[in-house]
XYZ file of C-alpha atoms in Angstrom:
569
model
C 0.000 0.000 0.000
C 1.127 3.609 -0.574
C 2.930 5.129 2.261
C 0.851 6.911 4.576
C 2.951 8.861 6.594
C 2.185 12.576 7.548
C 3.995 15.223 9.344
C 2.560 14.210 12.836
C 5.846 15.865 14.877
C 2.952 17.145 17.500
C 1.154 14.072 17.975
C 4.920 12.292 18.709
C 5.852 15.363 20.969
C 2.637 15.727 22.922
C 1.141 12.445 22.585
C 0.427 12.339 26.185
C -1.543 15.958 26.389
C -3.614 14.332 23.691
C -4.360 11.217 25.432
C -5.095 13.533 28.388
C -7.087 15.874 26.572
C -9.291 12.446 24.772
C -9.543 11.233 28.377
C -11.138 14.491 29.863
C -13.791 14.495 26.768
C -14.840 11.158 28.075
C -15.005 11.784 31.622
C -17.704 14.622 30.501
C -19.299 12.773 28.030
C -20.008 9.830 30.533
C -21.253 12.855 32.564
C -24.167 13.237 30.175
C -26.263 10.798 31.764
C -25.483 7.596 29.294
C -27.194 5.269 32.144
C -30.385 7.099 32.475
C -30.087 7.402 28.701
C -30.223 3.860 28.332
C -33.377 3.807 30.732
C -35.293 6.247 28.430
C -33.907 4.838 25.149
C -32.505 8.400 24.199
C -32.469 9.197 20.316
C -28.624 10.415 20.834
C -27.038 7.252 22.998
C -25.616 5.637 19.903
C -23.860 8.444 18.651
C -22.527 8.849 22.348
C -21.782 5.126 22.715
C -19.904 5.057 19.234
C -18.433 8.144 19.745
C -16.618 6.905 23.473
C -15.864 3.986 21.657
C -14.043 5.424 19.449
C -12.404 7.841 22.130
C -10.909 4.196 23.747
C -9.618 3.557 20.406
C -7.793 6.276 20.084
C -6.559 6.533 23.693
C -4.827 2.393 23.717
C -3.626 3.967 20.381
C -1.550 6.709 22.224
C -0.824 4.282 25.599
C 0.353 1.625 23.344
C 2.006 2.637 20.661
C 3.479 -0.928 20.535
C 0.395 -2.360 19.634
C 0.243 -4.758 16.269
C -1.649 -2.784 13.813
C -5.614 -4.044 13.245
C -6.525 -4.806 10.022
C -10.032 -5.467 9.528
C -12.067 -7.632 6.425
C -15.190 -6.285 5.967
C -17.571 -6.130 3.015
C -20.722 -7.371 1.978
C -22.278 -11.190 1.717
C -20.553 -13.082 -0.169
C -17.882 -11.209 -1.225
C -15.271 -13.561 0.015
C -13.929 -12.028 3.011
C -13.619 -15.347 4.646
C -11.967 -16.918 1.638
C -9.698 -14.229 1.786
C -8.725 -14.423 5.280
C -8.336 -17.910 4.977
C -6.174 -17.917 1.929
C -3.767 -15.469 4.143
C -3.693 -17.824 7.089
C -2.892 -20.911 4.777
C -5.517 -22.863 6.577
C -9.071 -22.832 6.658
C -9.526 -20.551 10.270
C -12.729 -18.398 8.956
C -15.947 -20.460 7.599
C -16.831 -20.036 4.496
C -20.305 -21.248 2.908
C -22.937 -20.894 0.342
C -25.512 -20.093 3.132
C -26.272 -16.338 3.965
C -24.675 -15.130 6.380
C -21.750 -17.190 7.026
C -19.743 -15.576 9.423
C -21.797 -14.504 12.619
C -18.703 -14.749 14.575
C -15.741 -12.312 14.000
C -12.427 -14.767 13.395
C -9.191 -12.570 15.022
C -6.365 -14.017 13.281
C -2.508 -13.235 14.344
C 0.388 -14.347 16.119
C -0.585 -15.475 20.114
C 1.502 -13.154 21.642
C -0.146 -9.710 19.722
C -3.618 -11.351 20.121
C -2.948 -12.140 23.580
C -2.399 -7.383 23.482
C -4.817 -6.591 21.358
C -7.666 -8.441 23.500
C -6.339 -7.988 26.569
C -5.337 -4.652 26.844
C -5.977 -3.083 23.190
C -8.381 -2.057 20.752
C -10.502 -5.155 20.848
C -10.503 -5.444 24.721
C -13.949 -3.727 24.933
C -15.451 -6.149 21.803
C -13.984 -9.406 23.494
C -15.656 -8.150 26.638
C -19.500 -7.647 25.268
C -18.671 -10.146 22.304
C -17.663 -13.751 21.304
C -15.182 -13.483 19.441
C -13.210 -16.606 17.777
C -9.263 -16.880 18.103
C -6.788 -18.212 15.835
C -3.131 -18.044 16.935
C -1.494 -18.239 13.457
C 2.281 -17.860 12.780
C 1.410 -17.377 9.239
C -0.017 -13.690 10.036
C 3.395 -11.826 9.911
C 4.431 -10.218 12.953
C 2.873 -6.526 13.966
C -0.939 -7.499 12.140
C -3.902 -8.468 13.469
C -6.756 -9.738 11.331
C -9.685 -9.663 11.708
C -12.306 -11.574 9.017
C -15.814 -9.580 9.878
C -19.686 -10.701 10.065
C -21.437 -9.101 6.730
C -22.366 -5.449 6.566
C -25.838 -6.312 4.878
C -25.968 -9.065 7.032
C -30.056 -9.823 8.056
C -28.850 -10.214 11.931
C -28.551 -6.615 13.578
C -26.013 -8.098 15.731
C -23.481 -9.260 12.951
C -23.715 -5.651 11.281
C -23.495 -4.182 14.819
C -20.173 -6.299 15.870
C -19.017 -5.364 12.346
C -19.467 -1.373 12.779
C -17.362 -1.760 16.385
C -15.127 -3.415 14.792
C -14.245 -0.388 11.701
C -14.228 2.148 14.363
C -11.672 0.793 15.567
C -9.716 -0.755 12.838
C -6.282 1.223 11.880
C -6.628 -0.695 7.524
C -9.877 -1.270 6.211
C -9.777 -4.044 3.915
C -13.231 -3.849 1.508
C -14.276 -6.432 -0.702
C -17.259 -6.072 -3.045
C -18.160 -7.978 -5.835
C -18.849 -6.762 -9.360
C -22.453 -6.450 -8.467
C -22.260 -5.030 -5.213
C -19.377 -2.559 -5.545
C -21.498 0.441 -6.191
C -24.313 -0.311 -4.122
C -25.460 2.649 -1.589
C -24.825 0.110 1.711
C -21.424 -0.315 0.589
C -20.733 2.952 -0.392
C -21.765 4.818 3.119
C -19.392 2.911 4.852
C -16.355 3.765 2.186
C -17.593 7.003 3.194
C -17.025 6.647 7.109
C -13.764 5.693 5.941
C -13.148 8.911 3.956
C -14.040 11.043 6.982
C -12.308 8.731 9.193
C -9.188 9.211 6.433
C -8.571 5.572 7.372
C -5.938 3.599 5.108
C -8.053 1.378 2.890
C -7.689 -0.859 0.646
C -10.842 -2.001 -1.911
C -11.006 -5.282 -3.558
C -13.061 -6.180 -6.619
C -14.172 -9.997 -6.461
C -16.056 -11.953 -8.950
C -15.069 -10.326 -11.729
C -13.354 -11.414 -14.942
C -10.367 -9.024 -15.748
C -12.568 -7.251 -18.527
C -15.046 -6.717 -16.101
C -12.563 -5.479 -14.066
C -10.487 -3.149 -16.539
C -13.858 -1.349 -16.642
C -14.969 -1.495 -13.328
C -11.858 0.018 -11.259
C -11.386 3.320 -13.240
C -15.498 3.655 -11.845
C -14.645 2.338 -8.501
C -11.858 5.112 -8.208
C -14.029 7.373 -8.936
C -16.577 6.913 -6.839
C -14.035 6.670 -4.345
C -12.559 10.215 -4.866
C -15.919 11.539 -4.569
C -16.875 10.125 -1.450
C -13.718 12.115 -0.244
C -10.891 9.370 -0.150
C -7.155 10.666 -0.284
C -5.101 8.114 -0.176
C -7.146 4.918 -1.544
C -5.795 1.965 -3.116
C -7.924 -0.217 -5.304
C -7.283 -4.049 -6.472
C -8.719 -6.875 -8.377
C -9.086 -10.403 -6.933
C -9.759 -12.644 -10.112
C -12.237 -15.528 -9.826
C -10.428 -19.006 -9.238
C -11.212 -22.229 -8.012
C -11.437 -22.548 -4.141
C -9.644 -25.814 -2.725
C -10.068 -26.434 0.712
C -11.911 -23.224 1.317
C -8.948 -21.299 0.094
C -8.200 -19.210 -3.210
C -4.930 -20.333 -4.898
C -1.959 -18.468 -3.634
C -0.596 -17.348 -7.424
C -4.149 -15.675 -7.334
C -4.123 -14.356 -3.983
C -0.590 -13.405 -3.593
C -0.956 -9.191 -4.852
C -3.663 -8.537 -2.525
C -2.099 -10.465 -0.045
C 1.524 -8.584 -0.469
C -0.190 -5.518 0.034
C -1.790 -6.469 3.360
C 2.008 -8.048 4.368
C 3.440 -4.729 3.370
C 1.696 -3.373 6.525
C 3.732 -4.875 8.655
C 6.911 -3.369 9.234
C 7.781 -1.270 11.936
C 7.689 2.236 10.269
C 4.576 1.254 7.968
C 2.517 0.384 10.937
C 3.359 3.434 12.293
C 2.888 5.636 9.586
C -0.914 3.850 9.230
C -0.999 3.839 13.017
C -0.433 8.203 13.156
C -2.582 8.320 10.427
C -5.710 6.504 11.914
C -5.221 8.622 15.171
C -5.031 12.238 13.305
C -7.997 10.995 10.624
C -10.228 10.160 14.234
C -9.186 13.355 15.795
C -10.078 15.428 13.042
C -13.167 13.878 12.809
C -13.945 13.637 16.968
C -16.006 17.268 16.936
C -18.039 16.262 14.076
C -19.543 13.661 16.343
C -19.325 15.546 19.237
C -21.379 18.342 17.484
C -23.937 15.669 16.475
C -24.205 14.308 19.867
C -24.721 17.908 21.413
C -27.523 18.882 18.769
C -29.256 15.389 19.584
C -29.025 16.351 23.449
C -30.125 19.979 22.757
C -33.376 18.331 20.933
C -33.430 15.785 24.293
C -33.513 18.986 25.741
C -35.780 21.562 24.067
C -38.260 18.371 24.552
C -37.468 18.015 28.557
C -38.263 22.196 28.455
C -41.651 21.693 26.772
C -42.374 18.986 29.352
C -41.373 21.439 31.990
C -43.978 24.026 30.695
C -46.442 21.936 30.679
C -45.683 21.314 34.106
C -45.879 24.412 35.275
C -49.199 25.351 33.324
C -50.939 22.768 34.944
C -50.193 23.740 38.424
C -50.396 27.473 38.023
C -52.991 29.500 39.280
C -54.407 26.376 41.315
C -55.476 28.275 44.033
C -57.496 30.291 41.298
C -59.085 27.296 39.984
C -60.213 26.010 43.109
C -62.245 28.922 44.232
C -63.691 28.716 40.594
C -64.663 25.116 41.316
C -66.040 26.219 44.784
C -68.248 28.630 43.008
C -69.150 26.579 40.382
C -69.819 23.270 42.987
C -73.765 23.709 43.463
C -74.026 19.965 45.463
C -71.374 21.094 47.340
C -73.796 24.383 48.293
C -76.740 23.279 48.251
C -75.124 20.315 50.835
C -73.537 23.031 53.298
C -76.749 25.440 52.543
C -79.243 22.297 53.617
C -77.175 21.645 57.003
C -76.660 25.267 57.792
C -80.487 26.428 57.088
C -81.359 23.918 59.774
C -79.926 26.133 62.520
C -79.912 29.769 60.993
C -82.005 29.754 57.589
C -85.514 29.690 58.613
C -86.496 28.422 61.670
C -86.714 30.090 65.097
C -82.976 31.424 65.412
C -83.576 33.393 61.971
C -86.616 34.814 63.234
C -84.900 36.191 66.588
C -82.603 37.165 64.875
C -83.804 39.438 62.527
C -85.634 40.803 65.526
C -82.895 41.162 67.119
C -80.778 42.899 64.848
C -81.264 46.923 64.562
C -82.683 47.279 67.755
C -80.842 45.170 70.281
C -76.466 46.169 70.816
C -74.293 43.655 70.108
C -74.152 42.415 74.206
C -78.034 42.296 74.404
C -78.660 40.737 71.270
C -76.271 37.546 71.492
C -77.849 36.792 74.680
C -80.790 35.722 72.187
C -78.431 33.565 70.130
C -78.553 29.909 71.710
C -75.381 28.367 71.350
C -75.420 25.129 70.256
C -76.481 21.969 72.344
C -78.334 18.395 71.998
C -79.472 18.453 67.994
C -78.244 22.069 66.752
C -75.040 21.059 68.393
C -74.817 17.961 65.862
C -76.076 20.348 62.992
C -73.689 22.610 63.556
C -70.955 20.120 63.676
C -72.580 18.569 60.216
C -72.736 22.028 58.287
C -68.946 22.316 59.429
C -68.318 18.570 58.744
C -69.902 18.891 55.023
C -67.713 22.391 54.290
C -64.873 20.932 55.102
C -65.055 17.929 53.412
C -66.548 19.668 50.687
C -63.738 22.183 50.125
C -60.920 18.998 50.795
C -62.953 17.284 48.037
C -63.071 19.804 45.459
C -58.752 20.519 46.168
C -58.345 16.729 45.388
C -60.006 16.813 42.115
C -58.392 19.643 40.888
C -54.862 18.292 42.062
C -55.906 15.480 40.102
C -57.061 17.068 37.096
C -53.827 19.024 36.862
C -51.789 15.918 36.898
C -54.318 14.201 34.555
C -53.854 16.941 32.251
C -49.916 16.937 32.830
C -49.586 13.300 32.222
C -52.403 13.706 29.134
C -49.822 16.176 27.275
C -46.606 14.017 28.411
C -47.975 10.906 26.504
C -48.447 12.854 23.652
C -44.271 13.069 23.460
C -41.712 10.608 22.626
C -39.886 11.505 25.908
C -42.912 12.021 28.516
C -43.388 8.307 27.114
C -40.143 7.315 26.998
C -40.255 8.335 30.872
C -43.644 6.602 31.904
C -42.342 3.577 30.318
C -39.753 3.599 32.999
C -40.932 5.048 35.974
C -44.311 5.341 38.176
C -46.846 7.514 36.556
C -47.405 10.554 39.838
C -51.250 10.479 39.240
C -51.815 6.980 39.973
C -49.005 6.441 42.801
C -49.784 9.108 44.931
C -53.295 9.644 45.030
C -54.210 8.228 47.897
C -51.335 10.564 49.516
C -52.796 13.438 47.340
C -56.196 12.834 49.354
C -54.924 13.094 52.089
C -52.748 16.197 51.928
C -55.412 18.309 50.450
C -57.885 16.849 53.823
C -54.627 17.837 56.156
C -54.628 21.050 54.055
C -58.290 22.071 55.052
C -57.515 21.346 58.482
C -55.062 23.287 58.920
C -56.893 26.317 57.414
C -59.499 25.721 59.460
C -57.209 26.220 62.311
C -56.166 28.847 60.844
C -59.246 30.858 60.318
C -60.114 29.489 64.166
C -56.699 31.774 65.385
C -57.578 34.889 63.011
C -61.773 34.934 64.176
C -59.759 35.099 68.109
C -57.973 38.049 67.322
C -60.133 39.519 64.188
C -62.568 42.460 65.796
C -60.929 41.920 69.460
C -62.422 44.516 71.238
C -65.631 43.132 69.960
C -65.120 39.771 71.009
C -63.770 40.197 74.489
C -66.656 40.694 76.207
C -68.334 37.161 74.117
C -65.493 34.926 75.009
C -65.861 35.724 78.811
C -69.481 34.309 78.153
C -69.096 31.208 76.498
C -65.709 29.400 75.389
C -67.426 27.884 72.413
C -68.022 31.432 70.673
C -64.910 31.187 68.560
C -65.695 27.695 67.280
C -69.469 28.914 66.532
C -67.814 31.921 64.260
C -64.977 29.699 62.997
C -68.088 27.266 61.713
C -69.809 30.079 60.325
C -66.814 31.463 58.426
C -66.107 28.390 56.709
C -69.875 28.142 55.611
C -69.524 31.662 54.588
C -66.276 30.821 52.809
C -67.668 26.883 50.473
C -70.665 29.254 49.948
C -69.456 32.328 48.470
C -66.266 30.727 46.880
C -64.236 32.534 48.901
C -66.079 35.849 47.827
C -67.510 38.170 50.860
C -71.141 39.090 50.211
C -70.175 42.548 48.607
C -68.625 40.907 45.764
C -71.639 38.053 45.034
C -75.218 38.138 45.034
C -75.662 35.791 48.142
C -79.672 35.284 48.158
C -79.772 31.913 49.914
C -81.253 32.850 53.437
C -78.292 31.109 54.726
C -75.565 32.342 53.722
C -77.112 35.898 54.392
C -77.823 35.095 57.845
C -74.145 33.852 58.311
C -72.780 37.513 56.658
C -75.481 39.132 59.514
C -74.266 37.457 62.497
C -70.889 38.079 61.606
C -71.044 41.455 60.802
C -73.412 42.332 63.370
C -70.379 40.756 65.838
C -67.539 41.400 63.961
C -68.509 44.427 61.788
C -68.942 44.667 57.997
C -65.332 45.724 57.604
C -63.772 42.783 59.961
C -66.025 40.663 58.057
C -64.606 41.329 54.646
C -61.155 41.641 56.170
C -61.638 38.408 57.670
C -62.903 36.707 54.398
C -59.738 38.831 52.136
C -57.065 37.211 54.513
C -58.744 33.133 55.090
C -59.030 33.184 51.589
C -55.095 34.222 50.556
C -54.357 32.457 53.480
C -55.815 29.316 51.506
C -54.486 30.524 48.444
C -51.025 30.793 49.477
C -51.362 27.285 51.137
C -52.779 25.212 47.916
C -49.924 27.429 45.765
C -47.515 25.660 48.489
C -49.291 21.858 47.613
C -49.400 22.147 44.033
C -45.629 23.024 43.882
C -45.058 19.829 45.918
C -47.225 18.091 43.672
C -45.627 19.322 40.772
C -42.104 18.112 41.802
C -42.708 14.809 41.205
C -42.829 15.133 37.385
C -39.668 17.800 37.615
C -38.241 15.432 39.841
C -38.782 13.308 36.461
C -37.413 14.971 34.560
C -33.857 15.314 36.183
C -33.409 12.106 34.346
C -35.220 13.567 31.255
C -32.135 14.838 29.743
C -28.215 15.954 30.895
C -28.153 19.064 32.642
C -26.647 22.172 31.023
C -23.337 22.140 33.030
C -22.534 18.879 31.799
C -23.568 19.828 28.511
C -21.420 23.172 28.601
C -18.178 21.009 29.795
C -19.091 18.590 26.574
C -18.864 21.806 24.536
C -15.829 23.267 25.832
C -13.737 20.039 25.423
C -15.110 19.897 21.804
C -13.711 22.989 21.305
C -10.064 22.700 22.843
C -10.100 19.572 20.705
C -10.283 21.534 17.051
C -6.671 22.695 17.863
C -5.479 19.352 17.808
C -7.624 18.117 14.651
């Protein structure tokens, strides 16, 4: 083969920054998440896992400059790769067959000592790791090659062409054989274009084809060749002969086969060795720049997730006062209980008496606290309020993760994401429940502390009577509160007698102003509160999507190494 030496002074002299420099691109490309990658089957992971593959390559390349040089068969069915391989072994180490595919198994060929490197410590330690991969010691390999007869490009198994695509990433000579029918076939042709980019040394051989056929075929081949970007290409023809004992003769064989011998010497492996390593680095932020614009799609999708996120669970306090207005069983419920002791009966009648006439002190002497059955009504109206406003806080918790979850199915990575993890809805509604019921109860308490100090002056006298006065007004505030929506009467039309009862006995003790103070601060008291739940509930899908996609910092460090790298390439 031609000689491929460059002027690679700088790789020799700082051969160990490089390595350094290759190693601190991996550390931050492993930092993009590749495990939680796997889990979400992310749309960029091959590139990444190809690209750190070929980032080990490169790196044993610099550690070991010792190492025999890999030359790789490759091609597509039935081209005679195997035939090939065996025919430079001088034994029959590589099947060979009529069936389709043949070899499924790469065959590593070489002398034991430099297979003995390469697999344990070299290029191909990562493949013999995940792969099988079949030895055979040979002396008949000369000394500094490895060889490596590969499963079918077009292969029908996924695995062959997989194992066959590790393999060329890796290889420092591409060795492509493609028949006269096959040579300038598309599948073919993309990976002779890999190699281009790559600038790997390569050597194409024409099989089954007469040496007419061939005379015209090769000028096209070359051709094709320079336009898919190849520098330094060689091209040769491998006449059709007779195969003995799954061999080619060697008088057929034998200028192909020089040419791969050729490789061996010290300063030719070497030159193809430094040539392999500047082609890769040159070619390193190319990938690089396609893994970070698959990530920064993983992203832009993570960010739409996030939105919807957050427009689900904004403005929840909002929407439940809108449901509490627009919840007539819920009313009509509270309205029934609450009627029974103030709407129409005997208490409503005093009342109204009462009221204009009577001062605050002489008038709630009419008011009969609570006892025996109004006691139990009392404690019903309050009972069916607070469950009431618990009840409607639950269902819109859960129809802002329905509609959450309803808008991540709709992506490929809010799927991606439920396919791996716990959808929130489901798993924590019973928790849900119950934090929106520990919610109310707390309010409650709440509005219990500000009725106690709310209108003080008017109240002092009234709590020296009876120590159940605050629990009576606390009970009528929440009434006021699931009946109005969280709206004082001045702001809705409040005609159930109810309701306007309530607003008289608690302005008549409080006074109108207290009353509507009261009602302004319960109710962003609440609001303030359910703002608090939904952001709790809404950190389980941001939680989520931590593992959505790799943060920017990581992303940033991926970027800056890509750059540092152009001044090597």
């Amino acid at each position: 083969m031609n000689n491929a030496r460059s002027s690679l002074y700088r790789v020799r002299m700082d051969r160990e920054a490089l390595r350094q420099t290759l190693q601190a691109l991996r550390g931050d490309l492993l930092a993009l998440d590749g495990e939680a990658a796997r889990g979400r089957d992310a749309p960029w992971l091959a590139r990444w896992e190809r690209l750190l593959r070929r980032i080990d390559g490169l790196t044993t390349r610099l550690e070991w400059d010792d190492e025999p040089l890999l030359v790789v068969f490759a091609g597509g069915t039935g081209a005679g790769k195997s035939t090939l391989a065996n025919t430079l072994a001088g034994s029959a180490v590589a099947a060979t067959s009529a069936r389709r595919p043949t070899t499924a198994v790469p065959t590593v060929m070489g002398r034991s000592a430099e297979l003995d490197t390469v697999l344990r410590r070299g290029v191909l330690a990562a493949e013999a790791e995940r792969a099988a991969l079949r030895t055979a010691p040979l002396a008949s390999v000369p000394a500094g090659l490895v060889v490596v007869d590969a499963p079918d490009v077009d292969s029908v198994e996924s695995a062959n062409r997989e194992a066959t695509e590790r393999l060329l990433e890796v290889a420092d000579v591409w060795v492509w054989l493609a028949t006269a029918r096959t040579y300038a076939d598309e599948a073919g042709m993309a990976y002779l274009r890999q190699a281009a980019q790559l600038d790997v040394s390569t050597l194409v051989v024409l099989t089954q084809a007469t040496e007419a056929e061939a005379a015209e075929i090769l000028p096209d081949l070359r051709e094709r060749l320079e336009e898919a970007g190849h520098r330094l290409v060689e091209t040769a023809h491998l006449p059709s002969a007779e195969v003995s004992g799954e061999r080619l003769p060697q008088a057929v064989a034998s200028p192909v086969l020089e040419r791969i011998r050729a490789l061996a010497p010290p300063e030719e492996r070497a030159a193809h060795r430094e040539r392999t390593v500047l082609g890769a680095v040159r070619y390193l932020p190319g990938e690089v720049d396609a893994v970070l614009e698959a990530v920064a799609e993983e992203r832009a999708a993570a960010e739409r997730l996030a939105a919807t996120v957050e427009a689900g669970y904004a403005e929840l306090a909002e929407r439940l006062l809108g449901e509490l207005r627009a919840g007539e069983p819920l009313r009509q419920e509270v309205l029934r209980r609450w009627s029974e002791l103030v709407g129409s009966g005997w208490l409503q009648r005093q009342l109204h008496a009462a009221v204009g006439r009577l001062s605050p002190r002489r008038w709630l002497g009419w008011l009969p606290w609570p006892g025996g059955s109004a006691q139990r009504v009392e404690e019903e109206a309050s009972e069916h309020a607070r469950e009431g406003i618990a009840a409607t806080l639950h269902a819109v918790l859960d129809s802002a993760a329905a509609e959450v979850e309803s808008a991540w199915q709709q992506d490929r990575l809010g799927r991606a994401l439920f396919a791996r993890y716990p959808l929130p809805r489901a798993a924590g509604r019973v928790a849900r429940r119950e934090a929106a019921e520990r919610l109310v109860a707390d309010w409650e308490q709440r509005v219990s502390e500000h009725v106690a100090t709310m209108g003080r002056s008017r109240l002092s006298w009234a709590r020296r009577a009876t120590a159940g006065i605050n629990a009576t007004f606390t009970t009528a505030v929440v009434v006021l509160f699931a009946l109005s929506g969280g709206l004082t009467a001045g702001e809705v039309a409040l005609t159930a007698a109810g309701s306007t009862t309530t607003h008289t006995v608690l302005t008549r003790i409080l006074g109108e102003r207290n009353v509507h103070q009261l009602i302004n601060d319960i109710r962003d008291d609440l609001q303030h509160r359910v703002a608090e739940l939904a952001d709790t509930e809404a950190q389980a899908y941001r939680e989520l999507l931590a593992a959505a996609a790799p943060p920017p910092e990581a992303v940033a460090a991926v970027q800056a190494r890509r750059d540092a790298l152009e001044g090597w390439a």
